[in-house]
Short mmCIF file of C-alpha atoms in Angstrom, two decimals:
data_model
loop_
_atom_site.label_atom_id
_atom_site.label_comp_id
_atom_site.label_asym_id
_atom_site.label_seq_id
_atom_site.Cartn_x
_atom_site.Cartn_y
_atom_site.Cartn_z
CA MET A 27 -0.03 0.03 0.01
CA THR A 28 1.38 3.42 -1.01
CA ILE A 29 -0.17 6.51 0.57
CA SER A 30 -0.23 9.29 -1.90
CA PHE A 31 -1.08 13.00 -1.56
CA LYS A 32 -1.40 13.64 -5.28
CA ASP A 33 -3.85 16.45 -6.07
CA LYS A 34 -3.98 17.49 -2.40
CA VAL A 35 -3.07 20.97 -1.16
CA ALA A 36 -1.41 21.16 2.23
CA ILE A 37 -0.51 24.01 4.52
CA VAL A 38 2.21 23.34 7.10
CA THR A 39 2.93 26.14 9.66
CA GLY A 40 6.26 26.49 11.25
CA ALA A 41 7.73 24.63 8.26
CA GLY A 42 10.96 26.56 7.86
CA GLY A 43 12.85 23.92 9.92
CA GLY A 44 12.56 20.93 12.22
CA LEU A 45 9.30 19.00 12.25
CA GLY A 46 7.49 21.31 9.97
CA LYS A 47 10.17 21.14 7.31
CA ALA A 48 10.22 17.36 7.48
CA TYR A 49 6.45 17.22 7.09
CA ALA A 50 6.51 19.63 4.12
CA LEU A 51 9.30 17.74 2.32
CA GLU A 52 7.55 14.36 2.64
CA LEU A 53 4.15 15.74 1.65
CA ALA A 54 5.66 17.29 -1.49
CA LYS A 55 7.58 14.06 -2.26
CA ARG A 56 4.25 12.16 -2.11
CA GLY A 57 2.55 14.56 -4.57
CA ALA A 58 1.02 17.31 -2.44
CA LYS A 59 1.29 20.95 -3.31
CA VAL A 60 2.56 22.61 -0.14
CA VAL A 61 2.28 26.03 1.43
CA VAL A 62 5.40 26.40 3.57
CA ASN A 63 4.50 28.85 6.32
CA ASP A 64 7.09 30.23 8.65
CA LEU A 65 7.71 33.65 10.17
CA GLY A 66 11.35 32.67 10.42
CA GLY A 67 11.78 33.68 14.04
CA ALA A 68 13.97 32.18 16.76
CA ARG A 69 12.50 29.56 19.09
CA ASP A 70 11.38 32.29 21.48
CA GLY A 71 9.46 33.92 18.63
CA THR A 72 11.75 36.88 18.04
CA GLY A 73 13.20 37.90 14.67
CA THR A 74 12.46 36.83 11.11
CA SER A 75 14.24 34.96 8.31
CA ASP A 76 13.72 33.47 4.81
CA ALA A 77 13.52 29.89 6.22
CA ALA A 78 10.22 29.18 4.35
CA ALA A 79 11.66 30.21 0.98
CA GLN A 80 14.64 27.95 1.46
CA VAL A 81 12.37 24.97 2.03
CA VAL A 82 10.35 25.85 -1.03
CA GLU A 83 13.52 25.91 -3.06
CA GLU A 84 14.39 22.44 -1.75
CA ILE A 85 10.94 21.13 -2.69
CA LYS A 86 11.11 22.61 -6.20
CA ALA A 87 14.67 21.31 -6.75
CA ALA A 88 13.27 17.82 -6.08
CA GLY A 89 10.46 18.33 -8.65
CA GLY A 90 7.68 19.29 -6.24
CA GLU A 91 5.31 22.25 -6.05
CA ALA A 92 5.32 24.70 -3.19
CA MET A 93 4.89 28.34 -2.20
CA ALA A 94 6.36 30.21 0.76
CA ASN A 95 4.34 32.21 3.26
CA GLY A 96 5.79 34.41 5.92
CA GLY A 97 2.62 35.30 7.70
CA SER A 98 2.28 35.11 11.49
CA VAL A 99 -0.18 32.56 12.83
CA THR A 100 -1.14 34.99 15.53
CA GLU A 101 -2.64 37.32 12.92
CA TYR A 102 -5.91 35.90 11.68
CA GLU A 103 -6.19 38.10 8.56
CA GLN A 104 -2.72 36.97 7.43
CA MET A 105 -3.82 33.40 7.71
CA VAL A 106 -6.96 34.18 5.66
CA GLU A 107 -4.80 35.71 2.98
CA MET A 108 -2.54 32.66 3.01
CA VAL A 109 -5.46 30.32 2.43
CA ALA A 110 -6.79 32.65 -0.36
CA LYS A 111 -3.49 32.52 -2.18
CA ALA A 112 -3.36 28.73 -1.94
CA LYS A 113 -6.86 28.46 -3.35
CA GLU A 114 -6.12 30.86 -6.12
CA ALA A 115 -3.03 28.93 -7.17
CA TRP A 116 -4.28 25.39 -6.63
CA GLY A 117 -8.05 25.43 -6.16
CA GLY A 118 -8.49 24.37 -2.55
CA VAL A 119 -6.89 23.36 0.71
CA HIS A 120 -7.21 19.79 1.89
CA ILE A 121 -4.65 19.46 4.67
CA LEU A 122 -3.58 21.70 7.53
CA ILE A 123 -0.78 20.81 9.91
CA ASN A 124 -0.63 23.28 12.79
CA ASN A 125 2.95 23.00 13.78
CA ALA A 126 4.15 26.55 14.49
CA GLY A 127 5.26 27.11 18.05
CA ILE A 128 7.67 28.91 20.43
CA LEU A 129 9.04 28.33 23.91
CA ARG A 130 9.39 30.72 26.83
CA ASP A 131 10.42 28.26 29.55
CA LYS A 132 10.71 29.21 33.25
CA SER A 133 9.26 27.93 36.45
CA PHE A 134 5.85 29.39 37.19
CA ALA A 135 7.28 31.35 40.09
CA LYS A 136 9.72 33.12 37.84
CA MET A 137 7.56 33.39 34.74
CA GLU A 138 6.32 36.84 33.58
CA MET A 139 2.70 36.83 32.43
CA PRO A 140 3.55 38.38 28.99
CA ASP A 141 5.59 35.18 28.34
CA PHE A 142 2.70 32.98 29.49
CA ASN A 143 0.32 34.86 27.23
CA LEU A 144 2.59 34.87 24.17
CA VAL A 145 3.01 31.09 24.25
CA LEU A 146 -0.78 30.67 24.39
CA GLN A 147 -1.22 33.16 21.54
CA VAL A 148 1.12 31.34 19.30
CA HIS A 149 0.14 27.77 20.01
CA VAL A 150 -3.58 28.01 20.80
CA MET A 151 -4.73 31.11 18.93
CA GLY A 152 -2.29 30.42 16.17
CA SER A 153 -3.76 27.00 15.56
CA ALA A 154 -7.30 28.35 15.92
CA ASN A 155 -6.59 31.17 13.42
CA CYS A 156 -5.18 28.76 10.79
CA THR A 157 -7.99 26.28 11.31
CA LYS A 158 -10.71 28.89 11.17
CA ALA A 159 -9.14 30.25 7.94
CA VAL A 160 -9.50 26.82 6.24
CA TRP A 161 -12.67 25.60 7.98
CA ASP A 162 -15.31 26.83 5.54
CA THR A 163 -13.23 25.68 2.57
CA MET A 164 -12.95 22.16 3.95
CA ARG A 165 -16.65 22.00 4.83
CA ASP A 166 -17.68 23.22 1.35
CA GLN A 167 -15.44 20.73 -0.44
CA ALA A 168 -16.50 17.95 1.99
CA TYR A 169 -12.89 17.04 2.66
CA GLY A 170 -10.38 18.18 5.27
CA ARG A 171 -7.59 16.75 7.37
CA ILE A 172 -6.30 18.83 10.26
CA LEU A 173 -3.49 17.96 12.64
CA MET A 174 -2.90 19.81 15.89
CA THR A 175 0.42 19.57 17.76
CA THR A 176 -0.07 18.70 21.39
CA SER A 177 2.77 17.61 23.69
CA SER A 178 3.70 15.26 26.49
CA THR A 179 4.03 18.45 28.60
CA GLY A 180 0.34 19.18 27.98
CA LEU A 181 -0.80 15.61 28.41
CA TYR A 182 1.31 14.73 31.50
CA GLY A 183 3.13 17.85 32.71
CA ASN A 184 6.74 19.03 32.68
CA PHE A 185 8.59 21.25 35.14
CA GLY A 186 9.25 24.79 33.88
CA GLN A 187 6.66 24.72 31.08
CA ALA A 188 3.37 25.84 32.66
CA ASN A 189 2.56 28.13 29.66
CA TYR A 190 3.45 25.52 27.07
CA GLY A 191 1.61 22.74 28.95
CA ALA A 192 -1.56 24.88 29.23
CA ALA A 193 -1.42 25.62 25.53
CA LYS A 194 -0.74 22.04 24.37
CA LEU A 195 -3.53 20.45 26.42
CA GLY A 196 -5.83 23.23 25.14
CA LEU A 197 -5.04 22.04 21.54
CA ALA A 198 -6.04 18.47 22.45
CA GLY A 199 -9.38 19.86 23.66
CA LEU A 200 -9.80 21.92 20.54
CA THR A 201 -9.26 18.76 18.50
CA LYS A 202 -11.97 16.85 20.41
CA THR A 203 -14.63 19.49 19.66
CA LEU A 204 -13.59 20.17 16.07
CA HIS A 205 -13.72 16.46 15.25
CA LEU A 206 -17.37 16.44 16.29
CA GLU A 207 -18.23 19.59 14.33
CA GLY A 208 -16.34 18.46 11.24
CA ALA A 209 -17.56 14.85 11.14
CA LYS A 210 -20.55 15.32 8.79
CA TYR A 211 -18.34 17.22 6.34
CA ASN A 212 -15.60 14.62 6.18
CA VAL A 213 -13.26 16.91 8.12
CA ARG A 214 -11.09 14.73 10.38
CA VAL A 215 -9.07 16.23 13.20
CA ASN A 216 -6.24 14.65 15.20
CA SER A 217 -3.46 15.57 17.56
CA ILE A 218 0.15 14.48 17.56
CA ALA A 219 2.55 14.61 20.57
CA PRO A 220 5.98 14.54 18.92
CA VAL A 221 9.30 13.84 20.51
CA ALA A 222 11.98 15.18 18.24
CA GLY A 223 15.46 16.68 18.33
CA THR A 224 14.99 20.20 16.96
CA ARG A 225 16.07 23.65 17.89
CA MET A 226 13.06 23.76 20.24
CA THR A 227 14.40 20.84 22.22
CA GLU A 228 18.17 20.89 21.74
CA ASP A 229 18.92 21.96 25.31
CA ILE A 230 16.21 19.69 26.78
CA PHE A 231 17.28 16.36 25.37
CA PRO A 232 19.84 14.26 27.45
CA GLU A 233 23.26 14.30 25.87
CA GLY A 234 23.56 11.57 23.23
CA LEU A 235 19.82 11.22 22.53
CA PHE A 236 19.33 14.30 20.34
CA ALA A 237 20.50 12.61 17.19
CA GLN A 238 18.30 9.53 17.71
CA PHE A 239 15.09 11.55 17.80
CA THR A 240 15.18 13.07 14.29
CA PRO A 241 12.08 14.85 12.96
CA GLU A 242 11.91 12.24 10.17
CA ASN A 243 10.93 9.64 12.75
CA VAL A 244 7.72 11.61 13.53
CA VAL A 245 6.77 12.04 9.88
CA PRO A 246 5.09 8.62 9.39
CA ALA A 247 2.61 9.23 12.13
CA ALA A 248 1.88 12.83 11.20
CA LEU A 249 1.28 12.07 7.54
CA TYR A 250 -0.93 9.11 8.23
CA LEU A 251 -3.02 11.31 10.46
CA VAL A 252 -3.70 13.70 7.53
CA SER A 253 -4.09 11.04 4.87
CA GLU A 254 -7.35 10.09 3.12
CA ASP A 255 -7.88 7.08 5.39
CA ALA A 256 -6.91 8.93 8.60
CA PRO A 257 -8.79 8.29 11.82
CA THR A 258 -10.27 11.18 13.73
CA ASN A 259 -10.17 12.32 17.34
CA MET A 260 -6.91 10.58 18.08
CA ILE A 261 -3.90 11.65 20.15
CA ILE A 262 -0.81 9.95 18.88
CA GLY A 263 2.71 10.07 20.34
CA ALA A 264 5.66 9.71 18.01
CA GLY A 265 9.38 9.88 18.38
CA GLY A 266 12.61 7.94 17.79
CA GLY A 267 10.76 5.20 15.98
CA GLY A 268 8.27 4.58 18.82
CA TYR A 269 4.56 5.29 18.43
CA HIS A 270 1.58 5.08 20.84
CA ALA A 271 -1.90 6.36 21.42
CA ALA A 272 -3.03 8.50 24.41
CA TYR A 273 -6.56 8.69 25.70
CA VAL A 274 -8.69 10.74 28.03
CA THR A 275 -10.56 8.20 30.06
CA MET A 276 -13.30 8.16 32.68
CA THR A 277 -13.72 5.70 35.55
CA PRO A 278 -17.15 4.22 36.37
CA GLY A 279 -16.98 6.11 39.66
CA VAL A 280 -19.74 5.99 42.26
CA ALA A 281 -23.12 7.56 42.96
CA LEU A 282 -23.55 8.71 46.50
CA ARG A 283 -26.88 8.68 48.26
CA GLU A 284 -28.07 12.06 49.43
CA ASP A 285 -27.03 11.51 53.04
CA GLU A 286 -23.51 10.55 51.81
CA ARG A 287 -22.91 13.69 49.76
CA THR A 288 -20.59 15.31 52.23
CA VAL A 289 -16.89 15.95 52.28
CA GLU A 290 -16.51 12.94 54.54
CA GLY A 291 -18.74 10.80 52.32
CA PHE A 292 -16.67 11.73 49.24
CA ALA A 293 -13.42 10.93 51.10
CA ALA A 294 -14.81 7.57 52.14
CA ALA A 295 -15.64 6.72 48.52
CA TRP A 296 -12.29 7.92 47.14
CA ASP A 297 -10.78 4.45 46.36
CA LYS A 298 -13.93 3.49 44.35
CA ILE A 299 -13.97 6.86 42.56
CA ILE A 300 -10.44 6.44 41.26
CA ASP A 301 -10.70 2.67 40.54
CA ARG A 302 -9.91 2.33 36.80
CA THR A 303 -11.58 -1.05 36.39
CA GLY A 304 -14.05 -0.71 33.59
CA GLU A 305 -13.01 2.80 32.57
CA THR A 306 -14.24 4.19 29.29
CA VAL A 307 -12.99 6.63 26.65
CA PRO A 308 -15.81 9.16 26.17
CA GLN A 309 -16.32 10.42 22.62
CA SER A 310 -18.09 13.65 23.70
CA GLY A 311 -18.66 15.66 26.82
CA GLY A 312 -22.24 14.50 27.05
CA GLU A 313 -21.12 11.01 28.07
CA GLN A 314 -20.04 12.36 31.48
CA SER A 315 -23.62 13.57 32.22
CA MET A 316 -25.10 10.30 30.89
CA ALA A 317 -22.78 8.27 33.15
CA VAL A 318 -23.86 10.30 36.22
CA MET A 319 -27.56 9.85 35.35
CA LYS A 320 -27.11 6.12 34.83
CA ALA A 321 -25.34 5.77 38.17
CA LEU A 322 -28.02 7.68 39.98
CA GLN A 323 -30.75 5.62 38.45
CA ALA A 324 -28.98 2.51 39.73
CA LEU A 325 -29.42 3.77 43.28
CA GLY A 326 -33.13 3.19 42.89
#
């Protein structure tokens, strides 16, 4: 089986280097026409460069089709313009990989709130801006594949990255709602939690491991998640040749009788509340309410 992206138009943000560049190169190699978006800034978001244009030249030199875009994902109108140019050149947009991101790492005690806000603006609002810019096009053409970039920091936590963790778990939540809203229009939305040696992680990786976790090892998972046969509403971890799925689960829990609904009653039921035996993976928020109602009905 060969997975092709022939006749598909893809936008990859943050594609001037690292993961985004690796995604863009492989998409183009497999036949996609690629918009290489990158402001060209440093990993803290400062400065600009012609990184996107360099990737486009590399794609064209290999016989592919691509265009550079230097718009900022934090500026919605710039993302709307980017989508319009892609549609004018190639007729549509079928794939969006929200990869752009920055880091402003400090412990929460030392973090300045402008740094907290900027990280959320780039990761959360940047992804929302790009997704909103393509959303109507994907609905109208009854085809869309969107990939959000979450992180182990968002899913599980990491010291010194409160801003980044808040943003990355927020993107997993955005994925879960957009997959519901896009389902009837064949718009599938997934999240990837990559582990890769890039300029974003070069001083985080233990010495000796950086070279083992190349961006190219994340590419198979990312491109499958935006392929025609992609699943939807998945969180996939990828790095160094290892791949796994992550889930948000819910335990069966307990229903307390009215006279047990006290702080002490809750404490007494704690072990049953957190017992994971029979836990489920809800597909929408409504399942929490349904589970509570079912448990209360069982009380008689």
